Coordinates of C-alpha atoms and ligand atoms in Angstrom, one line a residue:
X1017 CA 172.6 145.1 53.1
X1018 CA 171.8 142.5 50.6
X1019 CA 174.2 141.5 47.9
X1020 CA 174.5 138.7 46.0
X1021 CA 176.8 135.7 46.6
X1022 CA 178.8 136.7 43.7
X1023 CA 179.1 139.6 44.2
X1024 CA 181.2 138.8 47.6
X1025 CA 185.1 138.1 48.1
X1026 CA 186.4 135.5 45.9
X1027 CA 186.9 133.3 49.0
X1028 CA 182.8 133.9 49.7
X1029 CA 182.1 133.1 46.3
X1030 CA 184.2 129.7 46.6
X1031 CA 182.9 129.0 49.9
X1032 CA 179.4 129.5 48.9
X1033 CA 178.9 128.1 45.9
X1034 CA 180.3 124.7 47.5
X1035 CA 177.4 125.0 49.8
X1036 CA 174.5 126.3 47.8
X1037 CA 174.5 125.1 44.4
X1038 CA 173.8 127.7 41.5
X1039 CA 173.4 125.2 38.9
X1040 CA 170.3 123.0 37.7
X1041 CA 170.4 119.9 39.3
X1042 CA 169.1 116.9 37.6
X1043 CA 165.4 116.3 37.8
X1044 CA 164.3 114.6 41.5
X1045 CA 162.2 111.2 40.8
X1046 CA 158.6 112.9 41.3
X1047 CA 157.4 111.9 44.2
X1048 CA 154.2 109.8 44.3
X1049 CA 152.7 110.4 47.6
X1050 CA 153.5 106.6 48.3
X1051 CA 156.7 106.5 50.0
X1052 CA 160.4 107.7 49.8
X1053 CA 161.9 106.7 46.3
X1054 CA 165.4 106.4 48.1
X1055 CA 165.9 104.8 51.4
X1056 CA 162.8 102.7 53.4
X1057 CA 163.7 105.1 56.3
X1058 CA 163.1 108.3 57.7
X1059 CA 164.2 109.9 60.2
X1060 CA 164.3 113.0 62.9
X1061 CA 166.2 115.7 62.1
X1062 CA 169.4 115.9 64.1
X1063 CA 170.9 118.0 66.5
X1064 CA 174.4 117.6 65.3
X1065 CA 175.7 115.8 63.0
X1066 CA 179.3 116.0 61.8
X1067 CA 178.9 114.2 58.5
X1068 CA 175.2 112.9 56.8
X1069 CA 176.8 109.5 56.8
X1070 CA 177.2 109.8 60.7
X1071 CA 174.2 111.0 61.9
X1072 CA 171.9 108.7 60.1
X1073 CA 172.7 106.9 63.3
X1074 CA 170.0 105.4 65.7
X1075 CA 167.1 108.0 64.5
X1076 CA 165.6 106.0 62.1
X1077 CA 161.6 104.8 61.9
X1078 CA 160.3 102.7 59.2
X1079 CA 157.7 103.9 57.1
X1080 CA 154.1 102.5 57.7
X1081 CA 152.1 101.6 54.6
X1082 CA 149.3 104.5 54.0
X1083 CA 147.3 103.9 57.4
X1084 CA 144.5 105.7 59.0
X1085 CA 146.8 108.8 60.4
X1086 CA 147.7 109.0 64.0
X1087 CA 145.8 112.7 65.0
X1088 CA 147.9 115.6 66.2
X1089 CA 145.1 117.0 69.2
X1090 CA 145.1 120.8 70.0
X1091 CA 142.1 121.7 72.6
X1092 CA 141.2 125.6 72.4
X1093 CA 141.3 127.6 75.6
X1094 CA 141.9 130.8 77.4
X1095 CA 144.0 132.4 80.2
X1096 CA 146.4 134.8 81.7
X1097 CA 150.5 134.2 80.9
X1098 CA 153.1 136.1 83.0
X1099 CA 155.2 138.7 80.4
X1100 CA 158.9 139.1 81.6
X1101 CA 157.5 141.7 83.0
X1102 CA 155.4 140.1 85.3
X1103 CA 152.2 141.5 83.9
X1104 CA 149.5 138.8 83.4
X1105 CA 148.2 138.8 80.2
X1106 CA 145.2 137.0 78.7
X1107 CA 145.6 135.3 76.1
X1108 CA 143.2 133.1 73.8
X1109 CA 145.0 130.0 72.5
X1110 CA 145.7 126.2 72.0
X1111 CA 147.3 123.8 74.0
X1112 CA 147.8 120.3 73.7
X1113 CA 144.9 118.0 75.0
X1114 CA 146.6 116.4 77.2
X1115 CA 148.6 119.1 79.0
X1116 CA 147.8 118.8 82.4
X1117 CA 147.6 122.9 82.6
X1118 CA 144.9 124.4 81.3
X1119 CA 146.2 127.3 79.7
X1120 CA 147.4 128.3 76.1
X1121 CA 150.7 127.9 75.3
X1122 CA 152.3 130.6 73.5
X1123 CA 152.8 129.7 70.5
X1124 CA 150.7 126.4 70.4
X1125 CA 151.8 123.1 69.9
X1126 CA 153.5 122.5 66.5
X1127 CA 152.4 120.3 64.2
X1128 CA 155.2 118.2 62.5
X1129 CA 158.9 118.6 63.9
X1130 CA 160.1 121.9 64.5
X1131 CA 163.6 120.8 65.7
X1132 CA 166.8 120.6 66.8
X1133 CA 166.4 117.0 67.0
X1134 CA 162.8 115.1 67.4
X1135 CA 160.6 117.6 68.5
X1136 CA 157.4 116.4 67.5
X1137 CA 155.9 113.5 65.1
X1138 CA 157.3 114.1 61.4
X1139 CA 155.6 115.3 58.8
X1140 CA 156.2 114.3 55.0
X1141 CA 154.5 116.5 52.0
X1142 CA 152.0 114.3 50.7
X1143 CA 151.1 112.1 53.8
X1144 CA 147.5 112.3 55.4
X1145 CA 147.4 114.4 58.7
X1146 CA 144.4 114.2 61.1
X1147 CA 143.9 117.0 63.7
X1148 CA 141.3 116.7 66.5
X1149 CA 140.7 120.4 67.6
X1150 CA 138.4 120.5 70.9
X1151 CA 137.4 124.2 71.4
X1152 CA 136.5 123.9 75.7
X1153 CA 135.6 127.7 75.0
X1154 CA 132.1 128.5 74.9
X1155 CA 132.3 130.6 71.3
X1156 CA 132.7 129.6 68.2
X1157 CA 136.6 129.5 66.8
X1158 CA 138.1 128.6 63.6
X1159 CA 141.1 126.7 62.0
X1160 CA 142.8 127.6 59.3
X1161 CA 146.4 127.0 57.4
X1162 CA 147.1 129.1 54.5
X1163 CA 150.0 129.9 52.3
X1164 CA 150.0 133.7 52.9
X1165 CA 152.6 136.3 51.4
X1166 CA 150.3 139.1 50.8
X1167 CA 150.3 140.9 54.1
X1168 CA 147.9 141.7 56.7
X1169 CA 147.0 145.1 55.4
X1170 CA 145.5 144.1 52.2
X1171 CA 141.9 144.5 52.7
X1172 CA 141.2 141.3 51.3
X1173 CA 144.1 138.9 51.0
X1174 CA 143.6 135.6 49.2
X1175 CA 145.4 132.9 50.8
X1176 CA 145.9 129.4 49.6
X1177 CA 144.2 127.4 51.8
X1178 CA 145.6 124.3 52.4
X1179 CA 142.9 123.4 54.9
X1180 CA 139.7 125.5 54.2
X1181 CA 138.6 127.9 57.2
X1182 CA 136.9 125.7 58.8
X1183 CA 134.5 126.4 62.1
X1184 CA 135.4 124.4 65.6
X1185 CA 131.9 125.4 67.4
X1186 CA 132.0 126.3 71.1
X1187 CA 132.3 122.7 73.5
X1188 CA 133.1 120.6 70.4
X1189 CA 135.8 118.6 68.8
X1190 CA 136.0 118.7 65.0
X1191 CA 138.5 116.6 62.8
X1192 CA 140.5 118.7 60.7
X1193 CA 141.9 115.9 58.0
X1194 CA 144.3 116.8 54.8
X1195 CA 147.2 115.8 52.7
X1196 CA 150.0 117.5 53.7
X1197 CA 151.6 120.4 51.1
X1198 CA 154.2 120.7 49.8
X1199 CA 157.3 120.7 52.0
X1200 CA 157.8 124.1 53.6
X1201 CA 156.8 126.2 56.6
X1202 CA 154.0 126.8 57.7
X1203 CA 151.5 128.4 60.2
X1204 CA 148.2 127.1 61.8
X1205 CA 145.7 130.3 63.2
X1206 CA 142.3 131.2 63.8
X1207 CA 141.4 132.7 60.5
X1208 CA 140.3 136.2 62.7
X1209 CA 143.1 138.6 62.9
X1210 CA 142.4 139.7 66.3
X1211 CA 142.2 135.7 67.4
X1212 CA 145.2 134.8 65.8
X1213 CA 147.2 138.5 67.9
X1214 CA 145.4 137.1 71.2
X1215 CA 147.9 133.5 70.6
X1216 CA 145.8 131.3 68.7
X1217 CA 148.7 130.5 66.3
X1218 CA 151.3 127.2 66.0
X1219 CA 154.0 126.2 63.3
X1220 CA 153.4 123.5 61.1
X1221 CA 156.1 121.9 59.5
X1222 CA 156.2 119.8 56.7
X1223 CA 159.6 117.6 55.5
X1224 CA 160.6 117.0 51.9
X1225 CA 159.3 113.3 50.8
X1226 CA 162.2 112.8 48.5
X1227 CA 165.5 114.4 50.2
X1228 CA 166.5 110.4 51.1
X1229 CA 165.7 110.9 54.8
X1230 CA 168.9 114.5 55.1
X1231 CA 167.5 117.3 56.5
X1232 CA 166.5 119.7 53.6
X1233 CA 164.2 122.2 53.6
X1234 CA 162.9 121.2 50.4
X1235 CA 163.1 118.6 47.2
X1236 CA 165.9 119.2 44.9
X1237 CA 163.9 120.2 41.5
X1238 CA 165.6 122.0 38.7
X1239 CA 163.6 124.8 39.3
X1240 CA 164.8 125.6 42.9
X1241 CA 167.8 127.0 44.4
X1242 CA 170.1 123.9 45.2
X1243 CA 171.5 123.0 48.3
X1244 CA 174.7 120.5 48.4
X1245 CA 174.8 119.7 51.7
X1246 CA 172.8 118.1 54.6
X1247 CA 172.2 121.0 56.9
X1248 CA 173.0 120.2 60.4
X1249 CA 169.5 121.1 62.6
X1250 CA 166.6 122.9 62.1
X1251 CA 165.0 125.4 64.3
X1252 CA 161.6 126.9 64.3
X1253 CA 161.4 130.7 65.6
X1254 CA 157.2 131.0 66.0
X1255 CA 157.4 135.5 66.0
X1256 CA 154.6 136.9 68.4
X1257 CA 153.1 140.3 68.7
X1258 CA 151.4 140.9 72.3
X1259 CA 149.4 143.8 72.9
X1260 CA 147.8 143.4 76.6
X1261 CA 144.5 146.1 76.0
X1262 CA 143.5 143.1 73.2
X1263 CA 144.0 140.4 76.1
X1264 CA 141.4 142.8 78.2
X1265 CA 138.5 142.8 75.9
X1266 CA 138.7 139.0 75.1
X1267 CA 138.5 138.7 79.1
X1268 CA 135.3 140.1 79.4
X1269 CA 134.1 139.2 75.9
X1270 CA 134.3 135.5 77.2
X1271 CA 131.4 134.9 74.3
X1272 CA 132.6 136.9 71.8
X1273 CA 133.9 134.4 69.1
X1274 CA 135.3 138.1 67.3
X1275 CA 136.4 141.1 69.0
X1276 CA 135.7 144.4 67.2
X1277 CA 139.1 146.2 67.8
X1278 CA 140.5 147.5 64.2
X1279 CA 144.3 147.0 63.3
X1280 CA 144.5 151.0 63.6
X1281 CA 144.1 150.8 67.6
X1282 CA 146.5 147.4 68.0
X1283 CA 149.8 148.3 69.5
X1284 CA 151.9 145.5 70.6
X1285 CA 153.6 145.6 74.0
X1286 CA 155.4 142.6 74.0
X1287 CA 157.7 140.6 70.8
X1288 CA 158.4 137.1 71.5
X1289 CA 160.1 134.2 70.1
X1290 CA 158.8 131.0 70.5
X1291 CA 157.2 132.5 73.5
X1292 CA 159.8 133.6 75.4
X1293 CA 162.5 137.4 76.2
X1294 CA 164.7 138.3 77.7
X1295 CA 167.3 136.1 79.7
X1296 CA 165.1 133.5 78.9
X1297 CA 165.4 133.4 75.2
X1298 CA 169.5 133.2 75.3
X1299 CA 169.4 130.2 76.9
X1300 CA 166.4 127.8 75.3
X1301 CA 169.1 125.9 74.0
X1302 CA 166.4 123.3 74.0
X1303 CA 164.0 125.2 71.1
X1304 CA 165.3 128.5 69.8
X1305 CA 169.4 128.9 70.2
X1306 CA 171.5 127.2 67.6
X1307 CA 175.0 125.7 69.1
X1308 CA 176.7 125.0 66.4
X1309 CA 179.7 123.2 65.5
X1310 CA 182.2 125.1 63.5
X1311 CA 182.9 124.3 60.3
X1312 CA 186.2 123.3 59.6
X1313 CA 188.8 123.7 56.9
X1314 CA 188.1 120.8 54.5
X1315 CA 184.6 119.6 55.3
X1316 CA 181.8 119.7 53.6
X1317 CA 179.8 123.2 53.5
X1318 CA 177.6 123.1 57.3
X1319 CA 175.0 125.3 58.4
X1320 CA 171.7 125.4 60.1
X1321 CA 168.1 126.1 58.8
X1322 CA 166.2 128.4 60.8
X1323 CA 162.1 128.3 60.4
X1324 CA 161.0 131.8 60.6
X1325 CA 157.4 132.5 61.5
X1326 CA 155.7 136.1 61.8
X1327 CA 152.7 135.1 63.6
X1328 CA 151.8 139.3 64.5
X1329 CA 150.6 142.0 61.9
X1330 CA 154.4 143.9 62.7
X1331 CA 157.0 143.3 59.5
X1332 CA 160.1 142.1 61.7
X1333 CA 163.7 142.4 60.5
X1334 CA 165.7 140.0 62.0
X1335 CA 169.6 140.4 62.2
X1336 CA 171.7 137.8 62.8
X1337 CA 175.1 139.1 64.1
X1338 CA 178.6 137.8 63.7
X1339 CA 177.4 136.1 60.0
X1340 CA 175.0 136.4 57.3
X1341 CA 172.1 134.2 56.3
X1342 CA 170.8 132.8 52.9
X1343 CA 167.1 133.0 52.7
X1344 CA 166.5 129.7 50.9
X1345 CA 162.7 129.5 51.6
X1346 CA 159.4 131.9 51.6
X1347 CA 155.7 131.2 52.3
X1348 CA 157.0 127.7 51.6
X1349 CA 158.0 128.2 48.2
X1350 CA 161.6 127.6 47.5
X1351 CA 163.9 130.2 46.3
X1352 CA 164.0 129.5 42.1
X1353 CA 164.5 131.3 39.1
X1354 CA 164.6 135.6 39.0
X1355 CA 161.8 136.2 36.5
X1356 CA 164.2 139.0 35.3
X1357 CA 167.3 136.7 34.2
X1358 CA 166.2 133.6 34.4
X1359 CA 169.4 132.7 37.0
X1360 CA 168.6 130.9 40.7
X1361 CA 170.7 132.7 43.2
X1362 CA 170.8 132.3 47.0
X1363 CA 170.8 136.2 48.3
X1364 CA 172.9 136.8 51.3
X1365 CA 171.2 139.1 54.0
X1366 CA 172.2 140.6 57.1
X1367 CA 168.9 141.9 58.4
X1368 CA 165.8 139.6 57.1
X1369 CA 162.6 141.5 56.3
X1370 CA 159.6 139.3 57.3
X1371 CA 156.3 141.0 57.1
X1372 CA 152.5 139.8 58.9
X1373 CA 151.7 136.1 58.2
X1374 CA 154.9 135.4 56.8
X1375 CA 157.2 132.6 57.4
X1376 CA 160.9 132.6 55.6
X1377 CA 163.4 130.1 56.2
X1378 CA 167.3 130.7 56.6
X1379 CA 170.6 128.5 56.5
X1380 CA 172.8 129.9 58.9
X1381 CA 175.9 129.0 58.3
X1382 CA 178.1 127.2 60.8
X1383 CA 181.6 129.5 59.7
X1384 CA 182.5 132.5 61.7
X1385 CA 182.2 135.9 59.4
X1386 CA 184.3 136.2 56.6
X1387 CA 185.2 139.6 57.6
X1388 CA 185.8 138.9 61.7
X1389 CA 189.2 139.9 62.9
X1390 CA 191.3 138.6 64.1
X1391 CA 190.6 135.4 62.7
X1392 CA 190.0 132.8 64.5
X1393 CA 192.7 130.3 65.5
X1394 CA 194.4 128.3 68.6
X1395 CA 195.8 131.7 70.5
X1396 CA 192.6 133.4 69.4
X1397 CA 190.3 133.6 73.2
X1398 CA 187.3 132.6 72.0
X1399 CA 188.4 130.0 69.5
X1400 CA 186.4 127.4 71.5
X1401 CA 183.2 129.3 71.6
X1402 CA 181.4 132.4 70.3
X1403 CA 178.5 133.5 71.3
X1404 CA 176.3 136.4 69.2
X1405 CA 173.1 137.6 69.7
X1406 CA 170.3 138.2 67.0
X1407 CA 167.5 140.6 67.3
X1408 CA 164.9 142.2 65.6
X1409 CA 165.7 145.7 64.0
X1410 CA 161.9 146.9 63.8
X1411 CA 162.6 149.3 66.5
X1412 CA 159.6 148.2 69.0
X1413 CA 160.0 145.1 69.1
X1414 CA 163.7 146.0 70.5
X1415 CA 161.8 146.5 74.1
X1416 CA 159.0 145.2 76.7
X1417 CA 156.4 147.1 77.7
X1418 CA 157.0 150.0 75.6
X1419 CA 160.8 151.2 76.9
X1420 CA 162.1 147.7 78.8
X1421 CA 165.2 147.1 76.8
X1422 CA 166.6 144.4 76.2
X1423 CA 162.9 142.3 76.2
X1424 CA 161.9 142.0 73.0
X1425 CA 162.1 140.0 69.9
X1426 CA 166.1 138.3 70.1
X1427 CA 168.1 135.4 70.9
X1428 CA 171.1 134.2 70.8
X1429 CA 173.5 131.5 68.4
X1430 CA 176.8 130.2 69.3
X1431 CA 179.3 128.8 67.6
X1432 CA 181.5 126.0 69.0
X1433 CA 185.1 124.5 67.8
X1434 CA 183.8 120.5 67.9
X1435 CA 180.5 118.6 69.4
X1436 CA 182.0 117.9 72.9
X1437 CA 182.0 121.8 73.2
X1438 CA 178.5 122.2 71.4
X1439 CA 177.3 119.3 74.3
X1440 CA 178.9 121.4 76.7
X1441 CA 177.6 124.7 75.8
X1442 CA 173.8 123.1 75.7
X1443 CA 174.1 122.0 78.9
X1444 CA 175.6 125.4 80.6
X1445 CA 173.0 127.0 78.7
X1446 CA 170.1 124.9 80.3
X1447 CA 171.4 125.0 83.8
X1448 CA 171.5 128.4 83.7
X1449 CA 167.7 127.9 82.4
X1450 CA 166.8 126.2 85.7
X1451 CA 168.6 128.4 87.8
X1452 CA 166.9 131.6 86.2
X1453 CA 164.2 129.4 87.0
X1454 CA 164.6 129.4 90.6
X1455 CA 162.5 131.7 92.8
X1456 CA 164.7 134.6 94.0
X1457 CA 164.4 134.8 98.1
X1458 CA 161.7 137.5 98.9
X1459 CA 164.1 139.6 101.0
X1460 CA 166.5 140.0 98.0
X1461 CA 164.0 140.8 95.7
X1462 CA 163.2 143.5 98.4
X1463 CA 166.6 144.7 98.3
X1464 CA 166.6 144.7 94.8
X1465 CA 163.6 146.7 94.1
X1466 CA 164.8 149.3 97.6
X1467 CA 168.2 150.1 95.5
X1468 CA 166.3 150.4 92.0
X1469 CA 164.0 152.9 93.6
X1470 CA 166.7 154.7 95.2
X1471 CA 169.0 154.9 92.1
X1472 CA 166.0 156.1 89.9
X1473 CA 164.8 158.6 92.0
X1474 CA 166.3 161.4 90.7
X1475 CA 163.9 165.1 90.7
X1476 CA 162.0 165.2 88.6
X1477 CA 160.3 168.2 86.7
X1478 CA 163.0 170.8 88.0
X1479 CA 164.1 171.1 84.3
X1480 CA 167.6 172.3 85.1
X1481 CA 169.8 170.9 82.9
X1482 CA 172.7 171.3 84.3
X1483 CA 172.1 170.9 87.9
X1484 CA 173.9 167.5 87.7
X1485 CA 175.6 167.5 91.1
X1486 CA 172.1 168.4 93.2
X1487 CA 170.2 166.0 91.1
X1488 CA 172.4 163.0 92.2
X1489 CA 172.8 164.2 95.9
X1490 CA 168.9 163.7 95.8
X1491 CA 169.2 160.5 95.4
X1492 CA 169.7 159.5 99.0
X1493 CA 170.2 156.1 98.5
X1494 CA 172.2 156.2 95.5
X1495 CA 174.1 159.2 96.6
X1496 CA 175.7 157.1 99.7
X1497 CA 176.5 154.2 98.2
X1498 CA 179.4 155.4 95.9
X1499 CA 181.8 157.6 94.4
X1500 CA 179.6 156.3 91.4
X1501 CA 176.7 158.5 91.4
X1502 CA 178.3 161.1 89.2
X1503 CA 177.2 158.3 86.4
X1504 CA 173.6 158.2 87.7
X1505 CA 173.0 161.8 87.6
X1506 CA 174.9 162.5 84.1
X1507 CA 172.5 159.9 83.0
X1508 CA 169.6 162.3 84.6
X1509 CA 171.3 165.5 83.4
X1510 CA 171.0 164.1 79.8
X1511 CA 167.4 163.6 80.1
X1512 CA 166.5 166.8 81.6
Ligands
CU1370 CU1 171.4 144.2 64.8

């Protein structure tokens, strides 16, 4: 499962030490905390960019002198979100203060930019962040960011706090003001456990001050694993754990500023990313799915960075399918030296072990897998897109609502042969987003559910194993439609 880069083909071992540097790189210019040292500009981080030298194009803001910071504003609140299920659960959270909804979002608005492109205001290691939190709930909350990678099961984990827990009390706004840490992923949470499960959770991403305005997940330092290459977008994947019976107490604990429900008795129901399941998570082209540009023969090394965030107390395993990933990142701490050997080596994972409180970040990159066959080329079918799912192997989170396959913790990436086709792809993807959207006509749901019910009726408690044939001529609606219901009753048989 996890092998080193050079450990792979000779080709892989070419290819990826074009890409990810193995050797010390010459020591940065420290940064100050004043301002870039190279370039006056900063910039967004990019969608797509077919070369650095490109994509600097039309994104660039000039860097104030040290002002008083603009604030980020988060407002506390409460209330019941729909599950892909269509269960309402109730949630305690953060939204932004001026949403005109008054419910949490799930997770809550980032702080910094979580990417593709601008999404959200920058934020640069080093620069002074302001953030107004108005708690409109009447108990007392409170706000914490810490670099965690000790896991929730220690009884007493010792964070480093990079803003001190601090209280918000019930009705009021506190400023939460700080220099912003070192460059790296991060997460913002109520400091309780069971607080942080009920959605009271966001990202908060902080840029490299001196990577000249390229989108790096970190400063190059001698120390740290080196990347050659500008990666090509970032995206931020906030990992939820919902577990409805928690959402129940909180609603009639309205007061309750900590709910007495031990970690023993917590069993999630529902895995998100970045809030979402199901059909709706392969197609947030906007957020979550990479659509990437392939990587041609020639060009310079191209991949994507992908923020990982386990906001629940589950470990996740994400699996990316169709390539590997290099875990560059963890807990905001670059990958550097192995304390055994001395040597800085990028590991190459298929399945990504993220445990409680966690965040990792990944470069995906933008090449179909070395071993794929056929390969790909012009008479190949899908040489102008593939499209491959990723998921989480920790086997509960594979479902909704403890057996509802497939609603749990994936999503999808696709790779495309040029930008035209990556521009095309987006905007399938979010059609198909609006039209998943659209309310279904109540008669049709009503047909819907009358054939489900039909299909699924089969006998139950009979036991007889191999009464195949009566079980599906019990189901009377299933039983007329087709020649077909020899498949719905093997399906029963095999239970029984
Ligand atoms: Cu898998």
């Amino acid at each position: 499962m996890t092998r080193r880069i050079a450990e792979g083909t000779r080709r892989r071992i070419r290819r990826a030490s074009l890409w990810l540097g193995r050797r010390a790189t010459p020591p940065a210019a420290p940064g100050d905390g004043e301002a870039p040292t190279r370039g006056t500009t900063r910039r967004g981080f990019i969608q797509i960019g077919a070369a650095s030298s490109v994509a600097v194009v039309g994104l660039s803001r000039v860097l104030p002198a040290r002002a008083e910071p603009e604030p980020f504003f988060l407002t506390i609140t409460e209330g019941d979100v729909a599950m892909e299920d269509g269960t309402p659960v109730f949630f305690r959270g953060f939204r932004a203060t001026d949403a005109i909804k008054d419910v949490p979002s799930i997770p809550g608005p980032p702080i910094g930019n979580t990417g593709p492109g601008i999404k959200g205001r920058d934020v640069f290691a080093g620069d002074d962040v302001l953030i107004m939190v108005t708690n409109s709930t009447p108990r007392d909350h409170t706000f914490l960011i810490a670099r965690v990678d000790a896991d929730d099961l220690s009884p007493d984990p010792a964070p480093a706090e990079i803003v001190k827990t601090t209280t918000i009390p019930a009705n009021q706004t506190c400023p939460i003001k700080f220099t912003a840490p070192q460059a790296g992923t991060y997460m913002y949470r109520d400091a309780d456990r069971n607080n942080r499960l009920l959605g009271m959770y966001g990202a908060f991403i902080v840029l490299p001050r001196n990577a000249a305005g390229q989108l790096r997940p970190y400063d190059p330092a001698p120390d740290r694993l080196e990347i050659l290459t500008e990666l090509r977008s970032q995206h931020t994947w906030v990992l939820s754990d919902v577990d409805p019976v928690l959402g129940e107490l909180a609603r009639v604990q309205r007061r309750n500023g900590k709910i007495d429900y031990p970690l023993t008795k917590i069993t999630p129901r529902y895995f998100l990313i970045n809030g979402e399941t199901g059909v709706e998570a392969t197609r947030n082209e906007q957020l979550t799915i990479p659509v990437i540009p392939l990587h041609h023969e020639g060009e310079p090394f191209a991949g994507v960075l992908i923020r990982c965030i386990n906001t629940g107390v589950a470990t996740h395993a994400l699996h990316w399918h169709g390539n590997h990933v290099f875990p560059v990142q963890r807990n905001a701490v670059p990958e550097g030296a192995s304390p055994k050997d001395g040597k800085i080596r990028a590991f190459e994972k298929d399945v990504v072990r993220i445990k409680a409180l966690q965040t990792v970040d990944v470069i995906l990159p933008a090449h179909t897998g070395f071993e794929a066959f056929p390969p790909l080329n012009d008479l190949h079918p899908k040489v102008a897109e593939q499209h491959f799912p990723m998921h989480c192997h920790a086997e509960m989170s594979q479902t909704a609502a403890g057996g509802s396959y497939p609603f749990g913790m994936l999503t999808d990436w696709h790779l495309v042969n040029n930008q035209q086709t990556a521009i095309a792809v987006r905007q399938r993807l979010a059609d198909e987003r609006r039209d998943g959207q659209r309310r279904v006509p109540d008669d049709q749901v009503q047909a819907a559910i009358d054939q489900r019910v039909g299909n699924s009726g089969h006998g139950s408690g009979s036991g007889s194993g191999d009464g195949q044939g009566q079980s599906g001529s019990g189901d009377g609606a299933s039983g007329g439609s087709n020649g077909g219901s020899g498949d719905s009753s093997s399906g029963s048989g095999g239970k029984g």
